[in-house]
Short mmCIF file of C-alpha atoms in Angstrom, two decimals:
data_model
loop_
_atom_site.label_atom_id
_atom_site.label_comp_id
_atom_site.label_asym_id
_atom_site.label_seq_id
_atom_site.Cartn_x
_atom_site.Cartn_y
_atom_site.Cartn_z
CA MET A 1 28.58 174.89 58.40
CA LEU A 2 31.75 174.40 60.66
CA GLU A 3 29.86 176.27 63.74
CA VAL A 4 27.23 173.31 63.48
CA LYS A 5 29.63 170.48 63.53
CA THR A 6 30.83 172.55 66.50
CA LEU A 7 27.71 172.38 68.10
CA PHE A 8 27.59 168.78 67.69
CA ALA A 9 31.28 167.68 68.87
CA ARG A 10 30.47 169.68 71.94
CA LEU A 11 27.03 167.04 72.40
CA HIS A 12 29.85 164.30 70.93
CA PHE A 13 27.86 163.72 68.69
CA ASP A 14 30.08 162.30 65.33
CA CYS A 15 28.83 164.35 62.25
CA GLY A 16 30.53 164.39 58.61
CA ASP A 17 29.03 166.02 55.10
CA ALA A 18 26.51 164.09 53.37
CA GLY A 19 27.22 166.53 49.82
CA THR A 20 24.99 169.62 49.18
CA GLY A 21 24.76 171.14 52.19
CA LEU A 22 23.78 168.48 53.97
CA ILE A 23 24.84 167.37 57.27
CA GLU A 24 25.21 163.02 58.10
CA VAL A 25 24.67 162.95 61.75
CA GLU A 26 24.94 159.74 64.27
CA VAL A 27 22.75 160.30 67.17
CA PRO A 28 24.74 158.12 70.67
CA THR A 29 21.81 155.66 72.01
CA ARG A 30 21.46 157.31 75.25
CA ARG A 31 19.67 160.24 73.08
CA GLY A 32 16.49 158.68 73.06
CA ASP A 33 14.63 161.89 73.36
CA ILE A 34 15.91 161.81 69.59
CA SER A 35 14.49 160.57 66.27
CA LEU A 36 13.90 163.51 64.03
CA ASP A 37 15.73 165.85 61.81
CA VAL A 38 14.19 168.41 63.84
CA ASP A 39 15.11 167.19 67.46
CA LEU A 40 18.52 167.63 66.02
CA MET A 41 17.31 171.02 64.65
CA GLU A 42 16.05 171.65 67.94
CA GLU A 43 19.52 170.96 69.95
CA VAL A 44 21.33 173.52 67.47
CA ALA A 45 18.98 176.43 68.42
CA ARG A 46 19.14 175.43 72.40
CA LEU A 47 22.81 175.67 71.97
CA TYR A 48 23.35 178.21 69.25
CA GLY A 49 20.90 180.58 71.54
CA TYR A 50 17.25 181.30 70.77
CA ASP A 51 18.37 184.70 70.95
CA ASN A 52 21.05 184.83 68.36
CA ILE A 53 18.42 183.42 65.91
CA PRO A 54 17.32 186.54 63.59
CA THR A 55 12.91 187.01 63.33
CA THR A 56 11.26 186.71 60.51
CA ALA A 57 7.97 187.12 59.49
CA ILE A 58 5.59 184.16 58.45
CA GLU A 59 4.73 183.84 55.02
CA GLY A 60 1.89 182.49 53.78
CA ALA A 61 -1.48 182.76 52.78
CA THR A 62 -3.70 183.09 55.35
CA THR A 63 -7.90 182.81 56.11
CA PRO A 64 -9.73 184.74 58.54
CA GLY A 65 -11.30 183.21 61.06
CA GLY A 66 -14.77 183.67 60.97
CA LEU A 67 -18.19 181.90 62.41
CA THR A 68 -20.02 179.55 59.68
CA LYS A 69 -23.78 180.53 58.84
CA PRO A 70 -25.54 177.94 60.85
CA GLN A 71 -23.61 178.95 64.16
CA ALA A 72 -23.98 182.65 63.25
CA VAL A 73 -28.45 182.20 63.10
CA ARG A 74 -28.36 180.24 66.50
CA ARG A 75 -26.29 183.54 67.84
CA ALA A 76 -28.50 185.80 66.02
CA ILE A 77 -31.51 183.74 68.34
CA ARG A 78 -30.07 183.28 71.18
CA ARG A 79 -29.01 187.24 71.33
CA LEU A 80 -32.43 188.26 70.05
CA LEU A 81 -34.30 186.01 72.72
CA THR A 82 -32.57 186.59 75.98
CA HIS A 83 -32.89 189.92 74.78
CA GLY A 84 -36.36 189.69 74.62
CA GLY A 85 -36.31 188.28 78.28
CA TRP A 86 -35.95 185.02 77.20
CA GLN A 87 -34.25 182.19 79.29
CA GLU A 88 -31.88 179.62 77.58
CA VAL A 89 -31.88 175.99 79.59
CA LEU A 90 -29.99 172.83 78.66
CA GLY A 91 -31.85 169.72 78.98
CA TYR A 92 -30.84 166.05 79.24
CA SER A 93 -30.17 164.04 75.50
CA PHE A 94 -31.21 161.33 77.54
CA ILE A 95 -35.21 160.82 77.67
CA HIS A 96 -37.86 157.96 79.64
CA PRO A 97 -38.91 156.11 76.20
CA GLU A 98 -42.21 157.18 77.18
CA GLN A 99 -41.56 161.04 76.68
CA ALA A 100 -39.96 159.54 73.19
CA GLU A 101 -43.71 158.99 72.27
CA THR A 102 -44.51 162.66 72.13
CA PHE A 103 -44.29 165.32 69.93
CA THR A 104 -43.01 162.75 67.49
CA LEU A 105 -44.38 165.28 64.27
CA LEU A 106 -40.78 166.48 63.44
CA GLY A 107 -39.57 163.38 63.49
CA ASN A 108 -40.90 162.01 60.24
CA GLY A 109 -41.85 158.13 61.15
CA GLY A 110 -38.40 157.88 62.73
CA LYS A 111 -37.59 156.08 65.92
CA ALA A 112 -36.16 156.20 69.25
CA VAL A 113 -32.38 156.22 69.67
CA LYS A 114 -31.97 153.43 72.81
CA LEU A 115 -29.17 153.40 74.75
CA ALA A 116 -26.99 150.07 74.97
CA MET A 117 -26.16 150.44 78.87
CA PRO A 118 -28.27 153.41 80.40
CA MET A 119 -27.81 154.12 83.47
CA SER A 120 -32.01 154.27 85.07
CA GLU A 121 -35.03 154.09 82.31
CA ASP A 122 -35.19 157.69 83.06
CA ARG A 123 -32.37 158.52 80.35
CA SER A 124 -32.82 155.30 78.51
CA VAL A 125 -33.49 156.83 74.67
CA LEU A 126 -32.28 160.05 73.35
CA ARG A 127 -34.62 162.57 73.41
CA THR A 128 -36.95 163.11 69.83
CA SER A 129 -37.99 166.74 71.40
CA VAL A 130 -37.08 169.40 72.72
CA ILE A 131 -39.79 169.65 74.46
CA PRO A 132 -40.86 166.88 76.96
CA GLN A 133 -37.13 168.44 78.91
CA LEU A 134 -38.84 172.00 78.41
CA LEU A 135 -42.17 170.75 80.56
CA ASP A 136 -40.29 168.51 82.97
CA ILE A 137 -37.68 171.90 83.49
CA ALA A 138 -41.25 173.97 83.91
CA ALA A 139 -43.09 171.22 86.54
CA TYR A 140 -39.78 171.78 88.28
CA ASN A 141 -40.16 175.40 88.77
CA ALA A 142 -43.59 175.82 89.14
CA ASN A 143 -42.97 173.61 92.14
CA ARG A 144 -41.38 176.12 93.32
CA LYS A 145 -43.73 178.16 93.22
CA GLN A 146 -41.69 180.17 89.76
CA PRO A 147 -44.77 179.46 87.78
CA ASP A 148 -43.97 182.32 85.29
CA LEU A 149 -41.76 180.98 82.54
CA ALA A 150 -40.02 181.92 79.34
CA LEU A 151 -38.11 179.19 78.42
CA PHE A 152 -35.93 178.35 75.77
CA GLU A 153 -33.30 175.79 73.99
CA ILE A 154 -31.09 175.09 71.29
CA GLY A 155 -30.07 171.46 70.24
CA ASN A 156 -30.34 167.94 68.60
CA LEU A 157 -33.12 165.80 68.07
CA PHE A 158 -32.37 162.09 67.50
CA HIS A 159 -34.06 159.21 65.10
CA THR A 160 -33.50 156.13 63.24
CA GLU A 161 -35.37 153.94 61.13
CA GLU A 162 -32.94 150.59 62.80
CA GLU A 163 -34.70 148.69 65.78
CA THR A 164 -31.35 148.04 65.54
CA LEU A 165 -28.55 150.69 64.95
CA THR A 166 -26.22 149.37 62.24
CA LYS A 167 -25.04 153.23 61.16
CA GLN A 168 -25.43 156.81 62.17
CA PRO A 169 -29.07 157.69 63.36
CA GLN A 170 -30.21 161.50 62.02
CA GLU A 171 -29.15 163.97 64.07
CA ARG A 172 -30.84 167.64 63.37
CA PRO A 173 -30.83 170.79 65.27
CA ALA A 174 -34.20 172.36 66.82
CA LEU A 175 -35.29 175.45 68.65
CA GLY A 176 -37.78 174.66 71.69
CA LEU A 177 -39.37 177.62 73.37
CA LEU A 178 -42.54 176.97 76.73
CA LEU A 179 -44.27 180.09 77.65
CA CYS A 180 -46.61 179.94 80.54
CA GLY A 181 -47.67 181.90 83.31
CA ARG A 182 -48.13 186.13 83.49
CA ARG A 183 -47.09 188.35 81.42
CA GLY A 184 -45.46 190.82 82.93
CA ASN A 185 -45.08 191.67 87.27
CA LYS A 186 -47.64 193.21 89.41
CA GLN A 187 -48.18 196.55 89.63
CA TRP A 188 -49.96 199.17 92.17
CA ASN A 189 -51.72 200.31 88.58
CA VAL A 190 -51.95 197.62 85.77
CA GLN A 191 -52.45 193.94 86.28
CA PRO A 192 -50.88 191.36 84.78
CA GLU A 193 -51.86 189.54 82.18
CA ALA A 194 -51.60 185.31 81.37
CA VAL A 195 -50.35 184.72 78.43
CA ASP A 196 -51.70 183.14 75.70
CA PHE A 197 -51.41 181.58 72.25
CA PHE A 198 -50.67 184.83 70.39
CA ASP A 199 -47.23 185.68 72.97
CA LEU A 200 -45.62 182.32 71.51
CA LYS A 201 -46.53 183.29 67.72
CA GLY A 202 -45.40 186.59 68.21
CA ALA A 203 -42.11 185.05 69.53
CA LEU A 204 -41.50 183.10 66.48
CA GLU A 205 -42.61 185.13 64.01
CA THR A 206 -40.07 188.12 65.93
CA VAL A 207 -37.41 185.16 65.40
CA ILE A 208 -37.83 184.70 61.95
CA GLN A 209 -37.93 187.91 60.85
CA TYR A 210 -35.21 188.95 62.20
CA LEU A 211 -33.11 186.03 60.60
CA GLY A 212 -34.44 188.41 57.41
CA ILE A 213 -36.79 185.56 56.06
CA PRO A 214 -39.58 186.94 54.03
CA SER A 215 -43.17 186.80 56.02
CA GLU A 216 -44.59 185.46 52.81
CA GLU A 217 -42.44 181.88 52.54
CA VAL A 218 -43.29 180.97 56.13
CA VAL A 219 -46.60 179.90 56.59
CA PHE A 220 -49.20 179.18 59.77
CA ALA A 221 -51.67 177.06 59.37
CA ALA A 222 -54.15 176.23 61.27
CA ASP A 223 -54.37 172.44 62.05
CA ARG A 224 -53.87 170.33 65.59
CA PRO A 225 -50.88 168.47 65.34
CA ALA A 226 -50.83 165.32 68.18
CA ASP A 227 -49.98 166.22 71.70
CA TYR A 228 -51.09 169.70 71.05
CA HIS A 229 -54.66 171.17 72.41
CA PRO A 230 -56.70 170.52 69.03
CA GLY A 231 -58.09 174.04 69.00
CA ARG A 232 -55.08 176.05 70.48
CA SER A 233 -52.54 174.82 68.18
CA ALA A 234 -51.13 175.59 64.76
CA SER A 235 -47.88 173.78 61.86
CA ILE A 236 -45.25 176.00 60.82
CA TYR A 237 -44.53 175.60 56.82
CA VAL A 238 -42.41 177.05 54.79
CA GLN A 239 -43.31 177.79 51.59
CA ASP A 240 -41.61 176.14 48.71
CA GLY A 241 -43.69 176.61 45.40
CA GLU A 242 -46.85 175.31 45.20
CA SER A 243 -45.72 172.79 47.91
CA ARG A 244 -44.85 173.36 51.67
CA VAL A 245 -42.49 171.38 53.69
CA LEU A 246 -43.10 171.16 57.85
CA LEU A 247 -40.87 173.49 59.39
CA GLY A 248 -42.37 173.18 63.39
CA THR A 249 -45.67 173.29 65.61
CA LEU A 250 -46.25 175.26 68.64
CA GLY A 251 -49.61 175.43 70.87
CA GLN A 252 -51.03 174.76 73.79
CA ILE A 253 -50.28 171.40 75.88
CA HIS A 254 -52.70 168.51 75.37
CA PRO A 255 -55.32 168.91 78.84
CA GLU A 256 -54.61 165.01 80.01
CA LEU A 257 -50.60 166.04 79.53
CA GLN A 258 -51.04 169.30 81.47
CA GLN A 259 -53.18 167.99 84.33
CA ALA A 260 -50.40 165.01 84.36
CA LYS A 261 -47.35 167.73 84.56
CA ASP A 262 -49.86 169.72 86.86
CA LEU A 263 -49.53 172.89 85.23
CA GLN A 264 -50.93 175.92 84.31
CA ASP A 265 -52.08 176.51 80.58
CA THR A 266 -48.95 175.79 79.30
CA TYR A 267 -47.93 177.03 75.30
CA VAL A 268 -44.49 175.49 73.34
CA ALA A 269 -42.82 175.37 70.53
CA GLU A 270 -40.57 173.66 68.30
CA ILE A 271 -38.86 173.97 64.59
CA LEU A 272 -36.05 172.54 63.10
CA LEU A 273 -33.00 175.21 62.25
CA GLU A 274 -31.95 173.02 59.38
CA PRO A 275 -34.55 175.36 56.75
CA LEU A 276 -33.73 178.41 59.17
CA TYR A 277 -30.06 178.00 58.17
CA GLU A 278 -31.00 177.99 54.22
CA LEU A 279 -33.43 181.29 54.53
CA ALA A 280 -31.75 183.30 56.55
CA SER A 281 -29.82 186.05 55.30
CA SER A 282 -27.81 188.65 57.48
CA GLU A 283 -28.02 191.59 54.11
CA ILE A 284 -29.85 194.45 55.24
CA VAL A 285 -31.90 196.10 53.23
CA TYR A 286 -32.30 199.70 53.21
CA ARG A 287 -35.38 202.11 51.59
CA ASP A 288 -35.88 205.55 51.33
CA LEU A 289 -38.16 207.71 54.13
CA PRO A 290 -41.81 207.66 51.90
CA ARG A 291 -42.11 211.16 50.31
CA PHE A 292 -45.62 210.94 49.46
CA PRO A 293 -48.32 209.63 51.65
CA ALA A 294 -50.74 206.36 52.21
CA MET A 295 -53.92 205.47 51.63
CA GLU A 296 -56.07 202.94 53.76
CA ARG A 297 -58.83 200.85 53.14
CA ASP A 298 -60.59 198.88 55.59
CA LEU A 299 -62.82 195.74 54.84
CA ALA A 300 -65.27 193.82 56.59
CA ILE A 301 -66.00 190.37 55.34
CA VAL A 302 -67.85 187.74 56.17
CA VAL A 303 -66.48 183.88 55.61
CA ASP A 304 -67.01 180.71 56.99
CA GLU A 305 -64.87 180.10 60.12
CA SER A 306 -63.09 177.62 59.15
CA VAL A 307 -61.65 179.88 56.34
CA GLU A 308 -57.98 181.04 58.00
CA ALA A 309 -56.91 184.48 58.24
CA GLY A 310 -53.65 183.99 57.20
CA ALA A 311 -55.30 182.29 53.37
CA LEU A 312 -57.43 186.12 52.88
CA MET A 313 -54.08 188.05 53.58
CA SER A 314 -52.62 185.82 50.99
CA THR A 315 -54.96 186.21 48.52
CA ILE A 316 -55.32 190.04 48.68
CA ARG A 317 -51.48 190.25 48.66
CA GLU A 318 -52.01 188.38 45.53
CA HIS A 319 -54.40 190.40 43.88
CA ALA A 320 -54.45 193.82 44.79
CA GLY A 321 -51.05 194.83 42.81
CA GLU A 322 -48.33 196.25 43.62
CA LEU A 323 -49.24 199.32 45.19
CA LEU A 324 -50.60 197.55 48.52
CA GLN A 325 -47.77 197.85 51.00
CA ASN A 326 -49.64 196.35 54.02
CA VAL A 327 -52.38 193.94 55.10
CA GLN A 328 -53.27 193.83 58.48
CA VAL A 329 -56.51 192.31 60.50
CA PHE A 330 -57.37 193.94 62.99
CA ASP A 331 -60.70 192.58 63.97
CA VAL A 332 -62.62 188.89 64.12
CA PHE A 333 -66.06 188.81 65.20
CA THR A 334 -68.47 185.67 65.72
CA GLY A 335 -72.50 186.10 66.15
CA SER A 336 -76.08 184.87 65.80
CA LYS A 337 -76.38 188.15 63.09
CA LEU A 338 -74.11 186.59 61.08
CA GLY A 339 -75.14 182.91 60.54
CA GLU A 340 -74.52 179.62 61.80
CA GLY A 341 -70.88 179.06 61.10
CA LYS A 342 -70.05 182.08 60.19
CA LYS A 343 -67.25 184.99 61.05
CA SER A 344 -66.49 188.48 60.22
CA VAL A 345 -63.24 189.49 59.50
CA ALA A 346 -61.84 193.04 59.35
CA ILE A 347 -58.44 193.55 57.62
CA ALA A 348 -56.87 197.42 57.09
CA LEU A 349 -55.27 197.46 53.28
CA THR A 350 -52.82 200.80 52.75
CA TYR A 351 -51.47 201.68 50.00
CA ARG A 352 -48.58 203.61 48.93
CA HIS A 353 -46.14 204.60 45.90
CA GLN A 354 -42.69 205.85 46.63
CA GLU A 355 -43.23 208.59 43.40
CA ARG A 356 -46.08 210.37 43.25
CA THR A 357 -49.40 210.60 45.24
CA LEU A 358 -51.87 208.12 45.19
CA THR A 359 -55.47 208.50 43.35
CA ASP A 360 -59.21 207.33 44.70
CA ASP A 361 -59.84 205.68 41.68
CA GLU A 362 -56.77 203.60 41.57
CA VAL A 363 -57.01 202.44 45.50
CA THR A 364 -60.14 201.53 45.07
CA GLY A 365 -59.42 199.86 41.81
CA ALA A 366 -57.30 197.60 43.80
CA THR A 367 -59.18 197.03 46.54
CA ASP A 368 -61.79 196.05 44.02
CA LYS A 369 -59.49 193.10 42.36
CA ALA A 370 -59.08 192.01 46.39
CA ILE A 371 -62.64 191.13 47.14
CA GLN A 372 -63.72 189.58 44.13
CA ALA A 373 -60.95 187.30 44.08
CA LEU A 374 -62.01 186.68 47.99
CA THR A 375 -65.59 186.50 46.44
CA GLU A 376 -64.49 183.36 44.22
CA THR A 377 -61.90 182.17 46.39
CA PHE A 378 -64.22 181.80 49.59
CA GLY A 379 -67.33 183.22 49.28
CA ALA A 380 -67.17 186.12 51.10
CA GLU A 381 -69.80 188.55 51.78
CA LEU A 382 -69.22 192.12 51.98
CA ARG A 383 -70.31 193.24 55.70
CA LYS A 384 -73.10 195.38 55.66
#
């Protein structure tokens, strides 16, 4: 205590005892930089010498740093796509009002947010979809002889229910994908092929699988979202019990829009990330290598052309029993021999038991149940 008083005396600070081991210090008006008790402590430490103060370990509860689940999911998606040859882009959050009228399905009826003082009409509203910006980037590259593109962007969509904002607009994160051009480069022995709808669908399925989301929880429905090609598009739903929640859309852009942008066949997709945050799992599930052989059965069934292959596969999984390990469509055939409005779908069924070898009767019984369910549900017939 005496040494502290001596240090203050060197500074010409009047001080005295304040009881219970405290010192009362009067700071001269010339030292306007000292207003708190910690300022006085700093003066003492400076004069006493920082090297003379003993080092003490910090004590107290600590929290280890880490990523939140949304941050981890976004980072996982970026890592997967970039490793797969996709390029990440960063588009403007401000777009033209006409662009805000396209690809609005994920907006759930919301309106575009208008800027109070935009710098130009081209950047006068907040984007309601990631796709218009991806199309602008694709057109920019195509005009510079770069037609082969695989682009993605993770960004936010903005919607409001008000004409004039009085509350915070809705902001939702989304993933946008764009694919056009050729699959691979020219080689002397292989001709490059144009990308198609199934390249884009496969990329989305890979993302979903990589995030640990069971494939049966995500359903692709062959419908016709606005601004997409009427015969090459689909919607993606999250299966929630008996109901479905819209997750996103994918497909080839509408021919009129494609012509207006002066693009070749271009495929885009857009999905909301919030449902993926909830469904994603980082747990790694290990399974023992199979010790017993699998048994396979192939079915070729004739159904109406309107019947989706995904619905057929779901019905088979539901009725074939626990022995069924995998279901895969490997051929689709249409022709006059099948009848008007009919198609043949060939499906491979794989059965396996982890603890014993299956018998023909077991596999035949499970397959018969699946065939009966297909017949009752879709009016399917075995192709002869």
